[in-house]
Amino acid sequence: DKTVRWHCRGHMPHAERQGAMQGVTFRLADAIHPEALRRISQSPLEVGSRTYLQQINELLDRGHGDCVLGHPAIAARLVDILRHFDGQRYSLHAWVVMPNHVHALVEPCPGWTLSQVMDGWKSFSAQEISRMVSRRGPLGERESFDRMIRDAEHYYRSIEYIHLNPVTAGLVERAQDWAPSSARLWQEGVLPPLLSSSS
């Protein structure tokens, strides 16, 4: 089924197609200062456009908020959650856990939607992280960002962006030195470049 279905949970449009690979970003609730987000949202940029998402990513890389995902134990637990149903509910092609947000490249398996995958990741990770830091109240932002992968070039550019995010944010000098990331696995050939739906 190649039908694209659109839905909206807040102010961001989300597109889904059975078996389509998606680049997704979700973040902590305090990862972007509300005033900065308001300024972008009121700009003439189309919400969900490439330029809009670039500005969102730049704000995320400033490291605003508590950045609890920067704690090694929490980041490692979140990686476990991301990979838990890999090969069963989805194929996880690349990921990085940044101090206040997560990027992933994911392809839902037949019978699963991106919404279901994201709901599982966000709800379980919120429970686990809140338990680890003894925190109450909302942890993650309800709204996430996603972009359907168009072709092989887009696929590899997305992987490069994901793996280089810790470098561009000034956290490490080499992508493979950032532990909560798939960069080292790709370098070692553990994650081959499979393009089942994007080739």
PDB file of C-alpha atoms in Angstrom:
ATOM      1  CA  ASP A   1       0.000   0.000   0.000  1.00  0.00           C
ATOM      2  CA  LYS A   2       1.715   3.192  -1.210  1.00  0.00           C
ATOM      3  CA  THR A   3      -1.011   5.501   0.135  1.00  0.00           C
ATOM      4  CA  VAL A   4       0.368   8.402   2.163  1.00  0.00           C
ATOM      5  CA  ARG A   5      -1.720   9.193   5.243  1.00  0.00           C
ATOM      6  CA  TRP A   6      -1.451  12.540   6.985  1.00  0.00           C
ATOM      7  CA  HIS A   7      -2.254  13.303  10.608  1.00  0.00           C
ATOM      8  CA  CYS A   8      -1.492  15.983  13.161  1.00  0.00           C
ATOM      9  CA  ARG A   9      -1.080  15.794  16.943  1.00  0.00           C
ATOM     10  CA  GLY A  10      -0.235  19.409  17.518  1.00  0.00           C
ATOM     11  CA  HIS A  11       1.057  21.930  15.001  1.00  0.00           C
ATOM     12  CA  MET A  12       3.258  19.546  12.978  1.00  0.00           C
ATOM     13  CA  PRO A  13       1.930  17.540  10.005  1.00  0.00           C
ATOM     14  CA  HIS A  14       2.998  13.876   9.931  1.00  0.00           C
ATOM     15  CA  ALA A  15       3.013  11.650   6.842  1.00  0.00           C
ATOM     16  CA  GLU A  16       2.925   7.863   7.012  1.00  0.00           C
ATOM     17  CA  ARG A  17       3.050   5.181   4.365  1.00  0.00           C
ATOM     18  CA  GLN A  18       3.147   1.441   5.007  1.00  0.00           C
ATOM     19  CA  GLY A  19       6.763   0.276   4.934  1.00  0.00           C
ATOM     20  CA  ALA A  20       8.222   3.746   4.343  1.00  0.00           C
ATOM     21  CA  MET A  21      11.474   4.634   6.030  1.00  0.00           C
ATOM     22  CA  GLN A  22      11.397   7.771   8.163  1.00  0.00           C
ATOM     23  CA  GLY A  23      13.917  10.028   9.786  1.00  0.00           C
ATOM     24  CA  VAL A  24      12.512  10.955  13.199  1.00  0.00           C
ATOM     25  CA  THR A  25      13.460  13.347  15.989  1.00  0.00           C
ATOM     26  CA  PHE A  26      11.980  13.514  19.461  1.00  0.00           C
ATOM     27  CA  ARG A  27      13.126  15.666  22.341  1.00  0.00           C
ATOM     28  CA  LEU A  28      12.882  16.445  26.015  1.00  0.00           C
ATOM     29  CA  ALA A  29      10.148  18.869  27.013  1.00  0.00           C
ATOM     30  CA  ASP A  30      12.674  21.541  28.065  1.00  0.00           C
ATOM     31  CA  ALA A  31      15.053  21.089  25.111  1.00  0.00           C
ATOM     32  CA  ILE A  32      13.970  24.303  23.393  1.00  0.00           C
ATOM     33  CA  HIS A  33      13.225  27.554  25.172  1.00  0.00           C
ATOM     34  CA  PRO A  34       9.516  28.352  24.655  1.00  0.00           C
ATOM     35  CA  GLU A  35      10.262  31.860  23.403  1.00  0.00           C
ATOM     36  CA  ALA A  36      12.693  30.554  20.760  1.00  0.00           C
ATOM     37  CA  LEU A  37      10.136  28.004  19.596  1.00  0.00           C
ATOM     38  CA  ARG A  38       7.439  30.692  19.478  1.00  0.00           C
ATOM     39  CA  ARG A  39       9.624  32.922  17.275  1.00  0.00           C
ATOM     40  CA  ILE A  40      10.209  30.134  14.769  1.00  0.00           C
ATOM     41  CA  SER A  41       6.568  29.084  14.781  1.00  0.00           C
ATOM     42  CA  GLN A  42       5.475  32.663  14.038  1.00  0.00           C
ATOM     43  CA  SER A  43       7.967  33.118  11.210  1.00  0.00           C
ATOM     44  CA  PRO A  44       6.831  32.889   7.566  1.00  0.00           C
ATOM     45  CA  LEU A  45       8.463  29.438   7.306  1.00  0.00           C
ATOM     46  CA  GLU A  46       6.087  26.602   6.575  1.00  0.00           C
ATOM     47  CA  VAL A  47       5.807  24.397   9.658  1.00  0.00           C
ATOM     48  CA  GLY A  48       7.435  21.076   8.859  1.00  0.00           C
ATOM     49  CA  SER A  49       9.486  22.450   5.963  1.00  0.00           C
ATOM     50  CA  ARG A  50      13.172  21.621   5.618  1.00  0.00           C
ATOM     51  CA  THR A  51      14.251  25.114   6.725  1.00  0.00           C
ATOM     52  CA  TYR A  52      11.920  24.966   9.717  1.00  0.00           C
ATOM     53  CA  LEU A  53      13.378  21.627  10.808  1.00  0.00           C
ATOM     54  CA  GLN A  54      16.918  22.924  10.323  1.00  0.00           C
ATOM     55  CA  GLN A  55      16.196  25.763  12.719  1.00  0.00           C
ATOM     56  CA  ILE A  56      14.661  23.344  15.215  1.00  0.00           C
ATOM     57  CA  ASN A  57      17.777  21.154  15.031  1.00  0.00           C
ATOM     58  CA  GLU A  58      20.029  24.161  15.562  1.00  0.00           C
ATOM     59  CA  LEU A  59      18.084  25.066  18.692  1.00  0.00           C
ATOM     60  CA  LEU A  60      18.322  21.490  19.965  1.00  0.00           C
ATOM     61  CA  ASP A  61      22.095  21.460  19.507  1.00  0.00           C
ATOM     62  CA  ARG A  62      22.453  24.444  21.839  1.00  0.00           C
ATOM     63  CA  GLY A  63      21.903  22.048  24.736  1.00  0.00           C
ATOM     64  CA  HIS A  64      19.059  23.896  26.446  1.00  0.00           C
ATOM     65  CA  GLY A  65      17.324  22.305  29.437  1.00  0.00           C
ATOM     66  CA  ASP A  66      18.361  19.677  31.978  1.00  0.00           C
ATOM     67  CA  CYS A  67      19.839  17.428  29.253  1.00  0.00           C
ATOM     68  CA  VAL A  68      19.227  14.259  31.278  1.00  0.00           C
ATOM     69  CA  LEU A  69      19.927  12.147  28.180  1.00  0.00           C
ATOM     70  CA  GLY A  70      23.544  13.243  28.505  1.00  0.00           C
ATOM     71  CA  HIS A  71      24.018  10.944  31.498  1.00  0.00           C
ATOM     72  CA  PRO A  72      25.747   7.778  30.178  1.00  0.00           C
ATOM     73  CA  ALA A  73      23.497   5.334  32.055  1.00  0.00           C
ATOM     74  CA  ILE A  74      20.318   7.049  30.851  1.00  0.00           C
ATOM     75  CA  ALA A  75      21.581   7.291  27.265  1.00  0.00           C
ATOM     76  CA  ALA A  76      22.527   3.597  27.307  1.00  0.00           C
ATOM     77  CA  ARG A  77      19.089   2.649  28.615  1.00  0.00           C
ATOM     78  CA  LEU A  78      17.441   4.702  25.895  1.00  0.00           C
ATOM     79  CA  VAL A  79      19.535   2.943  23.239  1.00  0.00           C
ATOM     80  CA  ASP A  80      18.334  -0.385  24.683  1.00  0.00           C
ATOM     81  CA  ILE A  81      14.740   0.820  24.321  1.00  0.00           C
ATOM     82  CA  LEU A  82      15.298   1.982  20.740  1.00  0.00           C
ATOM     83  CA  ARG A  83      16.804  -1.372  19.763  1.00  0.00           C
ATOM     84  CA  HIS A  84      14.476  -3.622  21.764  1.00  0.00           C
ATOM     85  CA  PHE A  85      12.017  -4.453  18.962  1.00  0.00           C
ATOM     86  CA  ASP A  86      14.489  -3.962  16.110  1.00  0.00           C
ATOM     87  CA  GLY A  87      13.747  -6.671  13.558  1.00  0.00           C
ATOM     88  CA  GLN A  88      10.305  -7.390  15.036  1.00  0.00           C
ATOM     89  CA  ARG A  89       8.278  -4.186  14.876  1.00  0.00           C
ATOM     90  CA  TYR A  90      10.708  -2.093  12.830  1.00  0.00           C
ATOM     91  CA  SER A  91      14.182  -1.973  11.293  1.00  0.00           C
ATOM     92  CA  LEU A  92      16.380   0.580  13.019  1.00  0.00           C
ATOM     93  CA  HIS A  93      18.999   1.764  10.536  1.00  0.00           C
ATOM     94  CA  ALA A  94      20.715   4.545  12.488  1.00  0.00           C
ATOM     95  CA  TRP A  95      20.334   6.450  15.743  1.00  0.00           C
ATOM     96  CA  VAL A  96      21.980   8.915  18.087  1.00  0.00           C
ATOM     97  CA  VAL A  97      21.000   9.923  21.616  1.00  0.00           C
ATOM     98  CA  MET A  98      21.963  13.546  22.197  1.00  0.00           C
ATOM     99  CA  PRO A  99      21.803  15.249  25.631  1.00  0.00           C
ATOM    100  CA  ASN A 100      18.301  16.631  25.025  1.00  0.00           C
ATOM    101  CA  HIS A 101      16.987  14.860  21.912  1.00  0.00           C
ATOM    102  CA  VAL A 102      17.119  11.718  19.780  1.00  0.00           C
ATOM    103  CA  HIS A 103      17.482  11.184  16.033  1.00  0.00           C
ATOM    104  CA  ALA A 104      16.670   7.848  14.413  1.00  0.00           C
ATOM    105  CA  LEU A 105      16.175   6.338  10.988  1.00  0.00           C
ATOM    106  CA  VAL A 106      13.458   3.716  11.243  1.00  0.00           C
ATOM    107  CA  GLU A 107      11.427   1.513   8.909  1.00  0.00           C
ATOM    108  CA  PRO A 108       8.255   0.018  10.455  1.00  0.00           C
ATOM    109  CA  CYS A 109       7.605  -3.663   9.745  1.00  0.00           C
ATOM    110  CA  PRO A 110       4.356  -4.774   8.058  1.00  0.00           C
ATOM    111  CA  GLY A 111       1.466  -4.350  10.472  1.00  0.00           C
ATOM    112  CA  TRP A 112       3.172  -1.539  12.394  1.00  0.00           C
ATOM    113  CA  THR A 113       2.956   2.199  11.866  1.00  0.00           C
ATOM    114  CA  LEU A 114       5.466   4.893  12.682  1.00  0.00           C
ATOM    115  CA  SER A 115       2.994   6.330  15.196  1.00  0.00           C
ATOM    116  CA  GLN A 116       2.897   3.030  17.071  1.00  0.00           C
ATOM    117  CA  VAL A 117       6.676   2.757  17.074  1.00  0.00           C
ATOM    118  CA  MET A 118       7.117   6.324  18.306  1.00  0.00           C
ATOM    119  CA  ASP A 119       4.421   5.968  20.964  1.00  0.00           C
ATOM    120  CA  GLY A 120       6.189   2.887  22.299  1.00  0.00           C
ATOM    121  CA  TRP A 121       9.589   4.549  22.362  1.00  0.00           C
ATOM    122  CA  LYS A 122       8.407   7.747  23.984  1.00  0.00           C
ATOM    123  CA  SER A 123       6.061   6.282  26.586  1.00  0.00           C
ATOM    124  CA  PHE A 124       8.440   3.574  27.803  1.00  0.00           C
ATOM    125  CA  SER A 125      11.521   5.797  27.755  1.00  0.00           C
ATOM    126  CA  ALA A 126       9.657   8.488  29.722  1.00  0.00           C
ATOM    127  CA  GLN A 127       8.749   5.930  32.388  1.00  0.00           C
ATOM    128  CA  GLU A 128      12.257   4.502  32.573  1.00  0.00           C
ATOM    129  CA  ILE A 129      14.080   7.822  32.628  1.00  0.00           C
ATOM    130  CA  SER A 130      11.704   9.332  35.181  1.00  0.00           C
ATOM    131  CA  ARG A 131      12.355   6.311  37.378  1.00  0.00           C
ATOM    132  CA  MET A 132      16.129   6.626  36.981  1.00  0.00           C
ATOM    133  CA  VAL A 133      16.208  10.331  37.874  1.00  0.00           C
ATOM    134  CA  SER A 134      13.324  10.197  40.380  1.00  0.00           C
ATOM    135  CA  ARG A 135      11.474  12.837  38.446  1.00  0.00           C
ATOM    136  CA  ARG A 136       7.784  13.621  38.178  1.00  0.00           C
ATOM    137  CA  GLY A 137       5.943  15.582  35.563  1.00  0.00           C
ATOM    138  CA  PRO A 138       6.290  15.579  31.773  1.00  0.00           C
ATOM    139  CA  LEU A 139       9.693  14.542  30.511  1.00  0.00           C
ATOM    140  CA  GLY A 140       9.375  14.312  26.740  1.00  0.00           C
ATOM    141  CA  GLU A 141       7.747  16.704  24.295  1.00  0.00           C
ATOM    142  CA  ARG A 142       4.548  15.220  22.839  1.00  0.00           C
ATOM    143  CA  GLU A 143       5.281  16.565  19.371  1.00  0.00           C
ATOM    144  CA  SER A 144       7.955  14.814  17.319  1.00  0.00           C
ATOM    145  CA  PHE A 145       9.422  15.557  13.901  1.00  0.00           C
ATOM    146  CA  ASP A 146       9.604  13.116  11.023  1.00  0.00           C
ATOM    147  CA  ARG A 147      10.565  13.136   7.380  1.00  0.00           C
ATOM    148  CA  MET A 148       9.944  10.365   4.854  1.00  0.00           C
ATOM    149  CA  ILE A 149      13.110   9.141   3.123  1.00  0.00           C
ATOM    150  CA  ARG A 150      12.825   9.826  -0.600  1.00  0.00           C
ATOM    151  CA  ASP A 151      15.698   7.880  -2.139  1.00  0.00           C
ATOM    152  CA  ALA A 152      19.159   6.402  -1.543  1.00  0.00           C
ATOM    153  CA  GLU A 153      20.875   9.806  -1.548  1.00  0.00           C
ATOM    154  CA  HIS A 154      18.464  11.116   1.078  1.00  0.00           C
ATOM    155  CA  TYR A 155      18.992   7.912   3.080  1.00  0.00           C
ATOM    156  CA  TYR A 156      22.763   8.294   3.277  1.00  0.00           C
ATOM    157  CA  ARG A 157      22.589  12.044   3.908  1.00  0.00           C
ATOM    158  CA  SER A 158      20.235  11.332   6.826  1.00  0.00           C
ATOM    159  CA  ILE A 159      22.604   8.744   8.275  1.00  0.00           C
ATOM    160  CA  GLU A 160      25.525  11.148   7.917  1.00  0.00           C
ATOM    161  CA  TYR A 161      23.576  13.881   9.705  1.00  0.00           C
ATOM    162  CA  ILE A 162      22.585  11.526  12.529  1.00  0.00           C
ATOM    163  CA  HIS A 163      26.121  10.263  13.078  1.00  0.00           C
ATOM    164  CA  LEU A 164      27.746  13.695  12.811  1.00  0.00           C
ATOM    165  CA  ASN A 165      25.292  15.425  15.140  1.00  0.00           C
ATOM    166  CA  PRO A 166      27.542  15.039  18.240  1.00  0.00           C
ATOM    167  CA  VAL A 167      30.444  16.439  16.184  1.00  0.00           C
ATOM    168  CA  THR A 168      28.516  19.444  14.854  1.00  0.00           C
ATOM    169  CA  ALA A 169      27.237  20.116  18.372  1.00  0.00           C
ATOM    170  CA  GLY A 170      30.839  20.227  19.621  1.00  0.00           C
ATOM    171  CA  LEU A 171      30.559  17.202  21.917  1.00  0.00           C
ATOM    172  CA  VAL A 172      33.217  14.989  20.296  1.00  0.00           C
ATOM    173  CA  GLU A 173      35.739  15.241  17.463  1.00  0.00           C
ATOM    174  CA  ARG A 174      34.826  11.950  15.780  1.00  0.00           C
ATOM    175  CA  ALA A 175      31.354  10.484  15.322  1.00  0.00           C
ATOM    176  CA  GLN A 176      32.442   7.015  16.474  1.00  0.00           C
ATOM    177  CA  ASP A 177      33.576   8.454  19.817  1.00  0.00           C
ATOM    178  CA  TRP A 178      29.985   9.253  20.831  1.00  0.00           C
ATOM    179  CA  ALA A 179      28.828   6.085  22.624  1.00  0.00           C
ATOM    180  CA  PRO A 180      25.006   6.300  22.310  1.00  0.00           C
ATOM    181  CA  SER A 181      25.086   6.211  18.513  1.00  0.00           C
ATOM    182  CA  SER A 182      25.154   3.701  15.678  1.00  0.00           C
ATOM    183  CA  ALA A 183      28.192   5.418  14.096  1.00  0.00           C
ATOM    184  CA  ARG A 184      30.682   2.890  15.472  1.00  0.00           C
ATOM    185  CA  LEU A 185      28.523  -0.048  14.398  1.00  0.00           C
ATOM    186  CA  TRP A 186      28.328   1.322  10.862  1.00  0.00           C
ATOM    187  CA  GLN A 187      32.103   1.833  10.857  1.00  0.00           C
ATOM    188  CA  GLU A 188      32.623  -1.784  11.952  1.00  0.00           C
ATOM    189  CA  GLY A 189      30.163  -3.098   9.364  1.00  0.00           C
ATOM    190  CA  VAL A 190      27.722  -4.403  11.987  1.00  0.00           C
ATOM    191  CA  LEU A 191      24.897  -2.378  10.405  1.00  0.00           C
ATOM    192  CA  PRO A 192      25.102  -2.911   6.632  1.00  0.00           C
ATOM    193  CA  PRO A 193      23.510  -0.281   4.355  1.00  0.00           C
ATOM    194  CA  LEU A 194      20.267  -2.102   3.603  1.00  0.00           C
ATOM    195  CA  LEU A 195      17.750  -0.172   1.542  1.00  0.00           C
ATOM    196  CA  SER A 196      14.734  -2.429   1.423  1.00  0.00           C
ATOM    197  CA  SER A 197      12.238   0.383   0.874  1.00  0.00           C
ATOM    198  CA  SER A 198      14.369   3.332  -0.197  1.00  0.00           C
ATOM    199  CA  SER A 199      16.369   1.877  -3.068  1.00  0.00           C
TER     200      SER A 199
END
